[in-house]
Amino acid sequence: MSHPTSEAVERHAEPEALRAIKRRHPWRVIFAVVLVVIAGIFIYDAAFNRPVFAWPEVGKYLFDTRIISAIGYTLQLTVYSMIIAILLGVLLAVMRQSPNPVVKAVSWVYLWVFRGTPVYVQLTFWGLVPVIYKTFSLGIPFTEAVVTFTTKDLLSYYTLAIIGLALNEAAYMAEIVRAGLLAVDKGQDEAATALGLGWWHTMTRVVLPQAMRVIIPPTGNEVISMLKTTSLVAAVPFIGELFTRQRDIAAVTYQPVPMLIVASVWYLVITSILMVGQYYLERHFAKGVEARVDVQKPTVETQSISVIGEMPETGGPLGPGAGGGR
């Protein structure tokens, strides 16, 4: 009886290479073509068949000094409001987690008021502050005021717009921060307590830094949302930001559509830049989260050889030289 040689065994042990055939998706290609055709028709129609778009007017006012100045005010409103909102939101979120019931109740009432009323209504009320409170007085209660300020001189509409936007956004930032705090494992809190850290130090030095990975993505979305919410400050009324300024220009030129396109283009440019910044910021705070340890490779190369042969007449397992090894 003949037994397979070592070369035959090796050839038998080596599996054949698999040929992976890519699955065809004809409907996907057809759907993409249809979308491209529809987009092309829309662009052609907007460029040549819709004179109301007035593309020369769009190019004329795209870099107009009044528009550029309005963009500056829009960015200022966004940045200042978000800085105040983030700081106040962190404070409110920490208050919500406080064991003190009074502090927790104050935070809850704040969120209830500012999340339960529309931001446009709030901005309208802030615009009426100089009418409701015409003066502010400082002094000892029930005595003559030491110093009196006129509200209109103390708080401009620009300042009131920032205050209104910031206080409204702080309520949403508080919930974002609170969600980040709750995402941190409870064991971190217990470990900090075991090390002798108090509640405040545990929150600021242990829990909050770890919560940043969860807080950053929605915060970036809120910054972009705030940029667009600045278009509502006309309710204060503040007329220096982008949307109100383009509306004033359109009221003179009697061409609102091209001015709306101008404002939309600038909003898209700024939000695109913010989205890029958000991406890199998220990647920075996510360092080490998605890292995976490489699978340990064996230090000794191993292999197995299986031999197919006929059973000998003696009833043994296989003939001479047969068997498995590694």
Coordinates of C-alpha atoms in Angstrom, one line a residue:
M1 CA 0.0 0.0 0.0
S2 CA 1.4 3.4 -1.0
H3 CA 1.3 6.4 1.3
P4 CA 1.2 10.0 0.2
T5 CA 4.5 11.8 0.1
S6 CA 5.2 15.0 2.1
E7 CA 4.8 17.1 -1.0
A8 CA 1.4 15.7 -1.7
V9 CA 0.4 16.3 1.9
E10 CA 1.5 20.0 1.7
R11 CA -0.5 20.4 -1.5
H12 CA -3.5 18.9 0.0
A13 CA -3.2 21.1 3.2
E14 CA -3.0 24.3 1.2
P15 CA -6.6 25.6 0.5
E16 CA -7.4 27.1 -2.8
A17 CA -7.5 30.9 -3.1
L18 CA -11.0 32.2 -2.9
R19 CA -12.2 34.5 -5.7
A20 CA -14.3 37.3 -4.3
I21 CA -16.9 38.5 -6.8
K22 CA -18.1 42.0 -6.1
R23 CA -21.9 42.2 -5.8
R24 CA -23.5 44.4 -8.4
H25 CA -25.9 47.1 -7.4
P26 CA -27.5 48.3 -10.6
W27 CA -30.4 50.2 -8.8
R28 CA -27.8 52.1 -6.8
V29 CA -26.2 53.4 -10.0
I30 CA -29.6 54.2 -11.5
F31 CA -30.6 56.2 -8.4
A32 CA -27.3 58.1 -8.4
V33 CA -27.8 59.0 -12.1
V34 CA -31.3 60.2 -11.5
L35 CA -30.2 62.4 -8.6
V36 CA -27.4 63.9 -10.8
V37 CA -29.9 64.6 -13.6
I38 CA -32.3 66.3 -11.2
A39 CA -29.6 68.4 -9.7
G40 CA -28.4 69.4 -13.2
I41 CA -31.9 70.4 -14.3
F42 CA -32.4 72.5 -11.1
I43 CA -29.0 74.3 -11.5
Y44 CA -29.7 75.0 -15.2
D45 CA -33.2 76.3 -14.4
A46 CA -31.9 78.5 -11.6
A47 CA -29.1 79.9 -13.7
F48 CA -30.9 80.7 -16.9
N49 CA -34.7 80.5 -16.4
R50 CA -35.2 82.3 -13.1
P51 CA -34.5 86.0 -13.4
V52 CA -35.7 86.6 -9.9
F53 CA -32.5 85.1 -8.6
A54 CA -30.6 88.1 -10.2
W55 CA -27.1 86.5 -10.0
P56 CA -25.4 89.7 -11.0
E57 CA -26.9 91.3 -7.8
V58 CA -25.6 88.4 -5.8
G59 CA -22.1 88.9 -7.0
K60 CA -22.4 92.7 -6.4
Y61 CA -23.4 92.4 -2.8
L62 CA -21.5 89.2 -1.8
F63 CA -18.5 91.3 -0.6
D64 CA -20.3 94.5 0.1
T65 CA -18.8 96.4 3.1
R66 CA -22.2 96.4 4.9
I67 CA -22.4 92.6 4.5
I68 CA -18.9 92.0 5.7
S69 CA -19.5 94.3 8.7
A70 CA -22.7 92.4 9.5
I71 CA -20.7 89.1 9.4
G72 CA -18.4 90.5 12.0
Y73 CA -21.3 91.3 14.3
T74 CA -22.8 87.9 13.7
L75 CA -19.6 86.2 14.7
Q76 CA -19.3 88.4 17.8
L77 CA -22.8 87.5 18.9
T78 CA -22.1 83.8 18.4
V79 CA -18.8 83.8 20.2
Y80 CA -19.7 85.9 23.2
S81 CA -23.1 84.2 23.7
M82 CA -21.6 80.7 23.6
I83 CA -18.8 81.6 26.0
I84 CA -21.3 82.8 28.6
A85 CA -23.7 79.9 27.8
I86 CA -21.0 77.3 28.2
L87 CA -19.7 78.7 31.5
L88 CA -23.3 79.1 32.9
G89 CA -24.3 75.7 31.5
V90 CA -21.5 73.9 33.3
L91 CA -22.5 75.7 36.6
L92 CA -26.1 74.7 36.1
A93 CA -25.3 71.1 35.3
V94 CA -23.1 70.8 38.4
M95 CA -25.9 72.4 40.5
R96 CA -28.3 69.7 39.1
Q97 CA -25.9 67.1 40.4
S98 CA -25.5 68.8 43.8
P99 CA -26.8 66.9 46.9
N100 CA -28.1 70.3 48.1
P101 CA -31.9 70.3 47.3
V102 CA -32.1 74.1 47.2
V103 CA -29.3 74.4 44.7
K104 CA -30.8 71.6 42.6
A105 CA -34.2 73.3 42.7
V106 CA -32.8 76.6 41.5
S107 CA -31.1 74.9 38.5
W108 CA -34.3 73.0 37.6
V109 CA -36.4 76.2 37.7
Y110 CA -34.0 78.0 35.4
L111 CA -34.1 75.2 32.9
W112 CA -37.8 75.0 33.1
V113 CA -38.3 78.7 32.3
F114 CA -35.7 79.1 29.6
R115 CA -36.3 75.8 27.8
G116 CA -40.1 76.2 28.1
T117 CA -40.4 79.6 26.3
P118 CA -39.4 80.4 22.7
V119 CA -36.1 82.2 22.2
Y120 CA -37.8 84.9 20.0
V121 CA -40.2 85.7 22.9
Q122 CA -37.3 85.9 25.3
L123 CA -35.4 88.2 23.0
T124 CA -38.5 90.4 22.7
F125 CA -38.7 90.7 26.5
W126 CA -35.0 91.6 26.7
G127 CA -35.6 94.3 24.2
L128 CA -38.3 95.7 26.5
V129 CA -36.0 95.8 29.5
P130 CA -35.2 99.5 29.0
V131 CA -38.9 100.2 29.0
I132 CA -39.8 98.0 32.0
Y133 CA -36.8 99.0 34.1
K134 CA -36.0 102.5 33.0
T135 CA -33.4 103.0 35.8
F136 CA -31.2 100.9 38.1
S137 CA -30.4 102.2 41.5
L138 CA -27.7 101.1 44.0
G139 CA -27.8 101.8 47.7
I140 CA -29.0 100.6 51.0
P141 CA -32.6 99.2 50.9
F142 CA -35.4 101.6 52.1
T143 CA -33.0 104.6 51.9
E144 CA -32.1 107.0 49.2
A145 CA -30.2 105.5 46.3
V146 CA -26.5 106.2 46.2
V147 CA -26.1 105.7 42.4
T148 CA -28.7 105.6 39.7
F149 CA -28.1 104.4 36.1
T150 CA -30.3 104.8 33.1
T151 CA -31.0 101.4 31.6
K152 CA -30.8 102.5 28.1
D153 CA -27.4 104.0 28.6
L154 CA -26.1 101.1 30.6
L155 CA -27.3 98.2 28.4
S156 CA -27.3 98.7 24.6
Y157 CA -29.3 96.5 22.3
Y158 CA -26.1 94.7 21.3
T159 CA -25.5 93.8 25.0
L160 CA -29.1 92.8 25.5
A161 CA -28.9 90.5 22.4
I162 CA -25.9 88.8 23.8
I163 CA -27.5 88.4 27.2
G164 CA -30.7 87.0 25.7
L165 CA -29.0 84.5 23.5
A166 CA -26.6 83.4 26.2
L167 CA -29.2 82.8 28.9
N168 CA -31.4 80.8 26.5
E169 CA -28.5 78.7 25.3
A170 CA -27.2 78.1 28.8
A171 CA -30.3 76.0 29.6
Y172 CA -29.5 73.6 26.7
M173 CA -25.8 73.5 27.5
A174 CA -26.7 72.5 31.1
E175 CA -28.5 69.4 29.8
I176 CA -25.6 68.6 27.4
V177 CA -23.1 68.8 30.3
R178 CA -25.3 66.8 32.6
A179 CA -25.6 64.1 30.0
G180 CA -21.8 64.0 29.8
L181 CA -21.5 63.8 33.6
L182 CA -23.9 60.9 33.7
A183 CA -21.9 59.1 31.0
V184 CA -18.9 58.8 33.3
D185 CA -18.8 55.5 35.2
K186 CA -20.0 55.7 38.8
G187 CA -16.8 53.9 39.9
Q188 CA -14.8 57.0 39.1
D189 CA -16.8 58.9 41.7
E190 CA -16.4 56.2 44.2
A191 CA -12.6 56.0 43.6
A192 CA -12.3 59.8 44.1
T193 CA -14.2 59.5 47.3
A194 CA -12.0 56.7 48.5
L195 CA -9.0 58.9 47.8
G196 CA -10.5 61.6 50.1
L197 CA -11.6 64.1 47.4
G198 CA -14.7 66.2 48.2
W199 CA -17.7 66.6 45.9
W200 CA -16.5 69.7 44.2
H201 CA -12.9 68.4 43.5
T202 CA -14.4 65.1 42.4
M203 CA -16.6 66.9 39.9
T204 CA -14.0 69.3 38.6
R205 CA -10.9 67.1 38.5
V206 CA -12.2 63.6 37.9
V207 CA -15.7 63.5 36.4
L208 CA -15.9 66.6 34.2
P209 CA -12.6 66.1 32.3
Q210 CA -13.7 62.6 31.3
A211 CA -17.2 63.8 30.3
M212 CA -15.7 66.2 27.7
R213 CA -15.6 63.3 25.1
V214 CA -19.4 63.2 25.3
I215 CA -19.9 67.0 25.7
I216 CA -17.9 68.2 22.8
P217 CA -20.0 66.8 19.8
P218 CA -23.4 68.3 20.8
T219 CA -21.6 71.5 21.9
G220 CA -20.3 71.9 18.4
N221 CA -23.8 71.5 17.1
E222 CA -25.0 74.2 19.5
V223 CA -22.3 76.6 18.3
I224 CA -23.5 76.1 14.7
S225 CA -27.1 76.5 15.8
M226 CA -26.3 79.7 17.7
L227 CA -24.7 81.2 14.6
K228 CA -28.1 80.8 12.8
T229 CA -30.1 81.8 15.9
T230 CA -28.4 85.2 15.8
S231 CA -30.8 86.0 12.9
L232 CA -33.5 86.5 15.5
V233 CA -31.9 89.3 17.4
A234 CA -34.0 91.7 15.4
A235 CA -36.6 91.1 18.1
V236 CA -34.4 93.0 20.6
P237 CA -34.1 95.0 18.2
F238 CA -30.4 94.8 17.1
I239 CA -30.0 95.5 13.4
G240 CA -26.3 94.9 12.8
E241 CA -26.2 91.2 12.2
L242 CA -26.2 89.5 8.8
F243 CA -29.8 88.6 8.3
T244 CA -31.2 92.0 9.4
R245 CA -28.6 93.9 7.3
Q246 CA -29.4 92.0 4.1
R247 CA -33.1 92.6 4.7
D248 CA -32.5 96.3 5.0
I249 CA -30.5 96.3 1.8
A250 CA -33.3 94.3 0.1
A251 CA -35.9 96.9 1.3
V252 CA -34.0 99.5 -0.7
T253 CA -33.2 97.4 -3.9
Y254 CA -36.6 95.7 -3.9
Q255 CA -34.8 92.4 -4.7
P256 CA -35.1 90.1 -1.6
V257 CA -34.2 86.9 -3.3
P258 CA -30.6 87.7 -4.3
M259 CA -29.9 89.2 -0.8
L260 CA -31.2 86.0 0.8
I261 CA -28.8 84.1 -1.4
V262 CA -26.0 86.3 -0.2
A263 CA -26.8 85.7 3.4
S264 CA -27.2 81.9 2.8
V265 CA -23.8 81.7 1.1
W266 CA -22.1 83.4 4.1
Y267 CA -23.9 81.2 6.6
L268 CA -22.8 78.1 4.7
V269 CA -19.2 79.3 4.6
I270 CA -19.0 80.0 8.3
T271 CA -20.8 76.8 9.3
S272 CA -18.5 74.7 7.1
I273 CA -15.5 76.2 8.8
L274 CA -17.1 75.5 12.2
M275 CA -17.8 71.9 11.2
V276 CA -14.1 71.3 10.3
G277 CA -13.1 72.7 13.6
Q278 CA -15.6 70.5 15.4
Y279 CA -14.2 67.4 13.7
Y280 CA -10.6 68.1 14.8
L281 CA -11.8 69.0 18.4
E282 CA -13.8 65.7 18.6
R283 CA -10.8 63.7 17.4
H284 CA -8.6 65.4 20.0
F285 CA -10.9 64.5 22.9
A286 CA -11.5 61.0 21.6
K287 CA -7.8 60.0 21.8
G288 CA -7.4 56.5 23.2
V289 CA -11.1 55.8 23.1
E290 CA -11.1 53.8 19.9
A291 CA -7.6 52.4 20.3
R292 CA -7.5 48.6 20.3
V293 CA -4.6 46.4 21.5
D294 CA -3.2 44.4 18.6
V295 CA -3.9 40.7 18.8
Q296 CA -0.9 38.9 20.3
K297 CA 1.0 37.0 17.7
P298 CA 2.4 33.5 18.6
T299 CA 6.2 33.5 19.2
V300 CA 6.6 30.1 17.6
E301 CA 5.3 29.4 14.2
T302 CA 2.7 26.6 14.3
Q303 CA 1.1 24.5 11.6
S304 CA -1.0 21.3 11.4
I305 CA -0.8 18.5 8.8
S306 CA -3.6 16.1 8.3
V307 CA -3.0 13.0 6.1
I308 CA -5.8 11.1 4.4
G309 CA -5.0 7.4 4.0
E310 CA -6.6 4.0 4.0
M311 CA -6.9 2.1 7.3
P312 CA -4.5 -0.8 7.4
E313 CA -5.8 -4.3 7.7
T314 CA -4.4 -4.6 11.2
G315 CA -6.9 -2.1 12.4
G316 CA -4.4 0.6 13.4
P317 CA -5.3 4.2 13.0
L318 CA -3.2 4.9 9.9
G319 CA -0.2 3.5 8.1
P320 CA 3.5 4.3 8.8
G321 CA 4.4 8.0 8.8
A322 CA 0.8 9.0 9.0
G323 CA -0.5 11.2 11.7
G324 CA -0.9 14.7 12.8
G325 CA 1.9 17.0 14.0
R326 CA 2.5 20.6 14.7

